[in-house]
Coordinates of C-alpha atoms and ligand atoms in Angstrom, one line a residue:
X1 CA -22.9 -72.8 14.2
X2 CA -19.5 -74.1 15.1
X3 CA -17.0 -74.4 12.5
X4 CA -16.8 -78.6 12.9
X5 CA -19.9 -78.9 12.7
X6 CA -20.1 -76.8 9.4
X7 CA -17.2 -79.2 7.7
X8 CA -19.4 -82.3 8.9
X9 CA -22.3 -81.8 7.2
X10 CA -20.3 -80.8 4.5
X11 CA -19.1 -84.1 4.0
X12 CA -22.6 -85.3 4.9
X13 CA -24.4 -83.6 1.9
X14 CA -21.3 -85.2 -0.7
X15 CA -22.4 -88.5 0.8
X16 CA -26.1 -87.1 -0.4
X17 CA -25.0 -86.3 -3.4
X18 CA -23.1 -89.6 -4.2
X19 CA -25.1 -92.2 -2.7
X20 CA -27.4 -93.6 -4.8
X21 CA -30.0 -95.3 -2.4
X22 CA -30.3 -93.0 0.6
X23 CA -32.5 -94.2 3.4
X24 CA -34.1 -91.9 6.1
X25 CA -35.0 -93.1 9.4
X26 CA -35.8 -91.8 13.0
X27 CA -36.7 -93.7 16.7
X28 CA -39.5 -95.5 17.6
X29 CA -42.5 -93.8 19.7
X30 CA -42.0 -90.9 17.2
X31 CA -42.4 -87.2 18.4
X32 CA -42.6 -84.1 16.3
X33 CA -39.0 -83.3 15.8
X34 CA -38.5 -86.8 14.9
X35 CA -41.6 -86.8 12.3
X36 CA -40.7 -83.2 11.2
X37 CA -37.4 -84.2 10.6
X38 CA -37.3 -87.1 8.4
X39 CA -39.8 -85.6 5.9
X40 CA -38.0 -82.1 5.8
X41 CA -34.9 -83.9 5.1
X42 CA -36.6 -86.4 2.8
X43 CA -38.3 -83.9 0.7
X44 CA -35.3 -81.7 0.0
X45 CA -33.4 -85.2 -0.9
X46 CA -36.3 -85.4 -3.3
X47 CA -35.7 -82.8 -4.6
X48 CA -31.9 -82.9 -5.6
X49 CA -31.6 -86.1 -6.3
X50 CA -35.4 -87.6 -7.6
X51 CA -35.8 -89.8 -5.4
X52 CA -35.8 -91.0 -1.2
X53 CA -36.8 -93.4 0.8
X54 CA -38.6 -92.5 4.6
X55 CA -38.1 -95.8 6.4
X56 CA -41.3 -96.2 9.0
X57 CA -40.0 -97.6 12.3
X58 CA -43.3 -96.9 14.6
X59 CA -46.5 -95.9 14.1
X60 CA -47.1 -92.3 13.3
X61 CA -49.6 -90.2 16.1
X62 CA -52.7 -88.8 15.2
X63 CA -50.9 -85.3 15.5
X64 CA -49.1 -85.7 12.9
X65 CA -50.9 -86.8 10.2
X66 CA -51.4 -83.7 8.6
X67 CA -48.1 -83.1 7.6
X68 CA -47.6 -82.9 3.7
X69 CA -46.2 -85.9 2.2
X70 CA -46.3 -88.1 5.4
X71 CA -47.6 -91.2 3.2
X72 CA -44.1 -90.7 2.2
X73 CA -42.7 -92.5 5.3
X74 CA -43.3 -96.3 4.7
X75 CA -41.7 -99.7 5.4
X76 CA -39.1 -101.1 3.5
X77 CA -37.0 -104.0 3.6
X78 CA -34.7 -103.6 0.7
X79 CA -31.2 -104.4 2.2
X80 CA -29.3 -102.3 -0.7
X81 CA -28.5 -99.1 1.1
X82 CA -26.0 -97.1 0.1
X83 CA -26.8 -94.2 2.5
X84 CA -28.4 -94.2 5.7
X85 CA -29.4 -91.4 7.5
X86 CA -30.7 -91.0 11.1
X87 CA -31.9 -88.1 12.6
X88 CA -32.8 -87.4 16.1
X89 CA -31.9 -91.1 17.5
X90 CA -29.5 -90.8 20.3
X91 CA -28.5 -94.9 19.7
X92 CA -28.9 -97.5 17.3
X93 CA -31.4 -99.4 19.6
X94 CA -33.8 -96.4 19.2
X95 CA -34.0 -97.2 15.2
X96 CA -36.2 -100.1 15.8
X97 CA -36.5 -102.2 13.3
X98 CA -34.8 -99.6 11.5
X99 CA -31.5 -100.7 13.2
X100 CA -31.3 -104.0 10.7
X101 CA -31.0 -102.1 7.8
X102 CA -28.8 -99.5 9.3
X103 CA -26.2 -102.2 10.2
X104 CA -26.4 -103.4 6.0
X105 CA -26.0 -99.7 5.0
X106 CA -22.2 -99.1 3.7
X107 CA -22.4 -95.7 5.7
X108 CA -24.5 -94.6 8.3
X109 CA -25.0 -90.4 9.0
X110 CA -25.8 -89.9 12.3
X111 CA -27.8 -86.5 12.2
X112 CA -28.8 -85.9 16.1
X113 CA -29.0 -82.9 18.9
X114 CA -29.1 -84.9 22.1
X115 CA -26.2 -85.1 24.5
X116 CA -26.6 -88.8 25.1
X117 CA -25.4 -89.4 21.3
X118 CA -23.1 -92.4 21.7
X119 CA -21.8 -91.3 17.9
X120 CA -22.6 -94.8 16.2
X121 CA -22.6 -93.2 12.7
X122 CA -19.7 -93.2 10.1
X123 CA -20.5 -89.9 10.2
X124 CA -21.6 -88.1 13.1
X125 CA -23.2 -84.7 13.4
X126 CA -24.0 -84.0 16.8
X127 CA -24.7 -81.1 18.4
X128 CA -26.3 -81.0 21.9
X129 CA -26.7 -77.1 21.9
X130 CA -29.5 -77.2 19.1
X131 CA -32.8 -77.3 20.2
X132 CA -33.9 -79.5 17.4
X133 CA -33.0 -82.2 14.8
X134 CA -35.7 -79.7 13.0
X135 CA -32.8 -77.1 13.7
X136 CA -29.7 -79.3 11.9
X137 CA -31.6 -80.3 9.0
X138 CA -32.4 -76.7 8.4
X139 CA -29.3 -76.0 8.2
X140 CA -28.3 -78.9 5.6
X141 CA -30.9 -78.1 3.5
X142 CA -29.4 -74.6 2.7
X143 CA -26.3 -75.5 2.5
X144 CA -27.8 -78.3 0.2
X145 CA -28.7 -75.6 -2.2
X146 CA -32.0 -76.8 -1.7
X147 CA -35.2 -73.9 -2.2
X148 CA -36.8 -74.7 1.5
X149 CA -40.7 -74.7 0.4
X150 CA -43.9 -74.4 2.4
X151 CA -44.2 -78.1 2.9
X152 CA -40.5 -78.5 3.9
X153 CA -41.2 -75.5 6.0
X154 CA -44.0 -76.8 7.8
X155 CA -42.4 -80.2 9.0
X156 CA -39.6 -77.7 10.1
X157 CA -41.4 -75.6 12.0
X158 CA -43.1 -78.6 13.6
X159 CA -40.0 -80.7 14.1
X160 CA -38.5 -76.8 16.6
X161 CA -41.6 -75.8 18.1
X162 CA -43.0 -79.3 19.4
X163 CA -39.2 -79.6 20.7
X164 CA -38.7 -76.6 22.3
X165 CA -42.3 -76.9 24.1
X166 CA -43.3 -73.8 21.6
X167 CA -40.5 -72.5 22.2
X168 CA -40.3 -72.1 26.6
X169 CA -37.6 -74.2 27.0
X170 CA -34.8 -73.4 27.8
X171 CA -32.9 -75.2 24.9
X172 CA -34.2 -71.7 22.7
X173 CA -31.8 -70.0 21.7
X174 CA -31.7 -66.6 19.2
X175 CA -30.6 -68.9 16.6
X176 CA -33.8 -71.5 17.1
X177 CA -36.0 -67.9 16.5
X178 CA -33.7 -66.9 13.6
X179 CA -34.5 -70.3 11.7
X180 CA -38.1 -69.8 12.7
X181 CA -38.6 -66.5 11.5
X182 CA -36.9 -67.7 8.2
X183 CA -39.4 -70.3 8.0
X184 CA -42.5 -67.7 8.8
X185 CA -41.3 -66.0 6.0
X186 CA -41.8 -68.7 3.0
X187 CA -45.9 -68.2 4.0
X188 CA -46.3 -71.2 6.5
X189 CA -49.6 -71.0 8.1
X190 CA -48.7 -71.4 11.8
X191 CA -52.3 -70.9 13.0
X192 CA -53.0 -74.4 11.2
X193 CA -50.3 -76.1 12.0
X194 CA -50.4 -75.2 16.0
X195 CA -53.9 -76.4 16.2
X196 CA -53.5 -79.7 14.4
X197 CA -50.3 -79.8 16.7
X198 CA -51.7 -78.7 19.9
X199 CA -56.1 -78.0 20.3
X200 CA -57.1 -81.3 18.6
X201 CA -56.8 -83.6 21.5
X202 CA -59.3 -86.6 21.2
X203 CA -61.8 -87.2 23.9
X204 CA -60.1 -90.5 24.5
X205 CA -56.8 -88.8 25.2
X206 CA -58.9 -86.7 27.3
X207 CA -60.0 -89.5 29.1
X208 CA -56.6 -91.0 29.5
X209 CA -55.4 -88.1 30.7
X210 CA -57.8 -87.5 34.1
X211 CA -57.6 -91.0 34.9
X212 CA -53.6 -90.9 34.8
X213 CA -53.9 -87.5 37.1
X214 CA -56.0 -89.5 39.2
X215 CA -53.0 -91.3 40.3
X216 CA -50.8 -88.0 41.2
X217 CA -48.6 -88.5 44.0
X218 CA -46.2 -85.0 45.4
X219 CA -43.5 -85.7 47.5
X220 CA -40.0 -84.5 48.5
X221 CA -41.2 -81.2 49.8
X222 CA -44.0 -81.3 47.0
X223 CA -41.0 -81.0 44.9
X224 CA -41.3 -84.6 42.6
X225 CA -44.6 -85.1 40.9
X226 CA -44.9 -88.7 39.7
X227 CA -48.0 -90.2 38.1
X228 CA -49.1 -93.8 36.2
X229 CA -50.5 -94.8 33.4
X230 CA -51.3 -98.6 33.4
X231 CA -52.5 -100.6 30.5
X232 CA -55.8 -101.2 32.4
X233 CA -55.9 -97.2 31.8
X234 CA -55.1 -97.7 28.0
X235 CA -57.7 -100.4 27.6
X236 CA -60.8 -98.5 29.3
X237 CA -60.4 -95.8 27.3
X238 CA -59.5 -97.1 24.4
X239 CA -56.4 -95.1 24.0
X240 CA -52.8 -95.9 22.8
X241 CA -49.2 -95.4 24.1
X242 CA -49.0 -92.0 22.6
X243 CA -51.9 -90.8 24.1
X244 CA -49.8 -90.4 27.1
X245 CA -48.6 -86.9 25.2
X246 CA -49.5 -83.8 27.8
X247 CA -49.9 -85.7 30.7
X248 CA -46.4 -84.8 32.2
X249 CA -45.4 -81.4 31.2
X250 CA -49.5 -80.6 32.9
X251 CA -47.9 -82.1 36.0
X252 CA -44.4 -80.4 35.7
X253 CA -46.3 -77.2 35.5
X254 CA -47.2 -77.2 39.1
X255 CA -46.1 -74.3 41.0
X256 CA -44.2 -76.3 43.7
X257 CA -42.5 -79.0 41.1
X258 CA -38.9 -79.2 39.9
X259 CA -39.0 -82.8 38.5
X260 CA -42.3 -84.3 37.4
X261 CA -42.1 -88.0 36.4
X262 CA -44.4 -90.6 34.4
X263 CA -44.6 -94.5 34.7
X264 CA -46.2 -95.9 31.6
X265 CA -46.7 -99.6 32.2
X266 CA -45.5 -101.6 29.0
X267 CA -46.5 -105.0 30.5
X268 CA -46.1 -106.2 34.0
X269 CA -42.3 -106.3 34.0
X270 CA -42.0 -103.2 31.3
X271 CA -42.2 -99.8 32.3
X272 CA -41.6 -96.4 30.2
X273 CA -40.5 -93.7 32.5
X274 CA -40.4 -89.9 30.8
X275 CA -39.0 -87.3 32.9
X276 CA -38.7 -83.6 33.2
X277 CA -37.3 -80.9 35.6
X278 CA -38.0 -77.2 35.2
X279 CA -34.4 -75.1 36.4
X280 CA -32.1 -77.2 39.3
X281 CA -32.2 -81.4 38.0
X282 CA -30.5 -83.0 34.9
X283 CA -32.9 -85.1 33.7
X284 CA -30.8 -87.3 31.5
X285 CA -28.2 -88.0 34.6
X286 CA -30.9 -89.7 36.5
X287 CA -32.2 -91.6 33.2
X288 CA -28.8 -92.6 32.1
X289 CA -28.3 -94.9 35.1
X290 CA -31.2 -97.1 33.9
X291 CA -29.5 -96.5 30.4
X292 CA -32.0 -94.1 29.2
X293 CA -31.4 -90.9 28.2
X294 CA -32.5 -87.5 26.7
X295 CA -31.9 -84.0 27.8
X296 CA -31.0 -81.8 31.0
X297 CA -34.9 -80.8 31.4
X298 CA -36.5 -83.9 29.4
X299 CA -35.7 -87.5 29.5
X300 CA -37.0 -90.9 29.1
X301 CA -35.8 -94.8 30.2
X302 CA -37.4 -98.1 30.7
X303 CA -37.2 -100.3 33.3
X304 CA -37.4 -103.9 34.4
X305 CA -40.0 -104.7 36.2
X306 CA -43.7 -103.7 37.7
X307 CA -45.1 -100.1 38.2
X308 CA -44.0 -100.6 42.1
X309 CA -40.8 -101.4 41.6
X310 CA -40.1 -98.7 39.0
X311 CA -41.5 -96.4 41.3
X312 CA -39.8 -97.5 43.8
X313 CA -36.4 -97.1 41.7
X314 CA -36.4 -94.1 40.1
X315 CA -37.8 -92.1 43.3
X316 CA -34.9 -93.3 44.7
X317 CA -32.5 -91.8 42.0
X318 CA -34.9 -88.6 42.1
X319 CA -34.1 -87.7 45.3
X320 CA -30.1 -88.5 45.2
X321 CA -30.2 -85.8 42.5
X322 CA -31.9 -83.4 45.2
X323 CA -28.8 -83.8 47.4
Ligands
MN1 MN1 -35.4 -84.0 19.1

C-alpha cells in the first residue's frame, strides 16, 4: 500500500475517532462491494465507538440479504452529521439521496477505488489500483485496531470477490488474495456465502435473462456484443432493474467479444448502459464521454434518449475505441 495512502486513512480513522455522529453511505443501484462495504466498515465503527449509522440510498438486491446485520442499513434524515463517510461512489451524484445529507455533513471521507474519483470529499482516499472498496476498508479496519470478525469478514469477502468477478479480473492482484486469505482464516464459510452470492438466481431473473439474450446483436468483426433490456421485458416477467445482474459478463464471455455492452431502458428517454471489455478497450474512456464512468474493463453511463438512439450512440463511441 502506498505510503500517502497509509497517512490518509490515518487521518481518516482520527476523524472516526472524533466525530461524534458518523454516517455511512454508498451509490445507488447497490452492488456487492458497495453493500459489503458499508456494513464492514459500519460494524467495526460499532464496534469502537457504540454506535453508527448505515444511510440506505437504494434498495438492497435479493443477493444480498443474507449478509449479517444488513437491517443495519436504513434511511435517515437527521441533518446533524458530523462525519460522513462514502465508500465506493466515484461522485456525489451517485449518493442519491444520500447526497443531501452529505452536503450538511461538516466533513465528508471519500473512501473509493475507481479511477473516475472526481475527489469531492474533505478527505479523499482514492486508490484506483485496489480491486475493491472491500479491499480499503480492510485495511482501515486493522489499522482501526479493530478485531475483524466473522460477520465483518463475510461482508469483506463479498464486497472483493463480487468485484473482482471471483477474483478473474484482472484488477487481482497478490495483495487482493493476501486480504482474502486473511479473511479465510477468521472461519468464514465461503461455500455459503458463494451460493447465496452466485447459484440462487430466481426463475424470474432467469426469465429476464433469455428474453434480454433474445435481443443479441455481434458486430464489428463479431467483436462488440450489445443486447437490451426494455421495461416491457421487466414487466412480463415481473422482474426489477437488478435483475439485469449476469446478463452482460454471459455475453462478454463469448469467444469472439472484446467489448460486450447492455441497454437497460429507464423510460423512453432514459437508458442505463453497463459496459465491459476483456484485454484491448478502456471501458471507462468510452463511458466518460456520456459522463459515466467506472473501470478499464467495467463501466456504466446513462443516456438521453430511446433504446435506438443509445444504441445508435454508444456503437458509435465503441467502434472509435477499436481504431
Ligand atoms: Mn467497487
Amino acid at each position: 500500500m502506498d505510503k500517502k495512502i497509509d497517512f490518509l486513512m490515518d487521518d481518516a480513522i482520527r476523524l472516526i475517532k472524533e466525530s461524534d455522529n458518523i454516517l455511512i453511505a454508498s451509490h445507488v443501484q447497490p452492488d456487492g462491494d458497495s453493500i459489503g462495504s458499508i456494513l464492514a466498515l459500519g460494524m467495526a465503527i460499532e464496534k469502537l465507538k457504540g454506535k453508527v449509522r448505515i444511510l440506505k440510498v437504494d434498495d438492497i438486491p435479493s443477493d444480498y440479504q443474507f449478509l449479517p446485520n444488513i437491517e443495519l442499513i436504513k434511511e435517515f434524515d437527521d441533518e446533524n452529521i458530523d462525519l460522513f463517510i462514502a465508500l465506493d461512489c466515484g461522485d456525489m451524484e451517485r449518493l442519491g439521496s444520500g447526497k443531501k445529507l452529505a452536503l450538511k455533513a461538516k466533513q465528508i471521507v471519500n473512501i473509493d477505488h475507481h479511477i473516475t474519483n472526481d475527489n469531492f470529499g474533505d478527505l479523499n482516499i482514492v486508490s484506483p489500483s485496489s480491486a475493491a472498496t472491500g479491499e480499503l476498508v480492510y485495511k482501515i479496519i486493522k489499522k482501526m485496531d479493530v478485531q475483524i470478525d466473522k460477520n465483518i469478514a463475510t461482508c469483506l469477502y463479498t464486497a472483493i470477490s463480487t468485484d473482482t468477478g471471483s477474483f478473474m479480473y484482472s484488477n487481482t492482484t497478490y495483495k487482493t488474495h493476501l486480504i482474502v486469505a486473511e479473511l479465510l482464516k477468521i472461519g468464514i464459510n465461503i461455500n455459503d456465502i458463494n451460493i447465496n452470492i452466485y447459484q440462487s438466481r430466481s426463475m424470474e431473473r432467469t426469465k429476464l435473462f433469455l428474453d434480454s439474450l433474445d435481443t443479441l446483436e455481434i458486430l464489428l468483426d463479431d467483436k462488440v456484443a450489445i443486447v437490451t433490456t426494455t421495461q416491457d421485458m421487466l414487466e412480463s416477467n415481473d422482474a426489477k432493474l437488478e435483475d439485469t445482474e449476469g446478463i452482460i459478463s454471459f455475453v462478454r464471455d463469448i469467444d469472439t467479444v472484446e467489448v460486450a455492452c447492455l441497454l437497460k431502458e429507464i423510460d423512453e428517454s432514459e437508458v442505463k448502459v453497463s459496459i465491459r471489455s476483456k484485454k484491448a478497450i478502456d471501458v471507462s474512456k468510452i463511458c466518460n464521454k456520456f459522463n459515466g464512468g467506472g473501470h478499464i474493463r467495467a463501466a456504466g453511463c446513462t443516456i438521453y434518449g430511446s433504446i435506438k438512439e443509445a444504441k445508435k450512440l454508444i456503437l458509435k463511441e465503441i467502434e472509435m475505441a477499436f481504431r
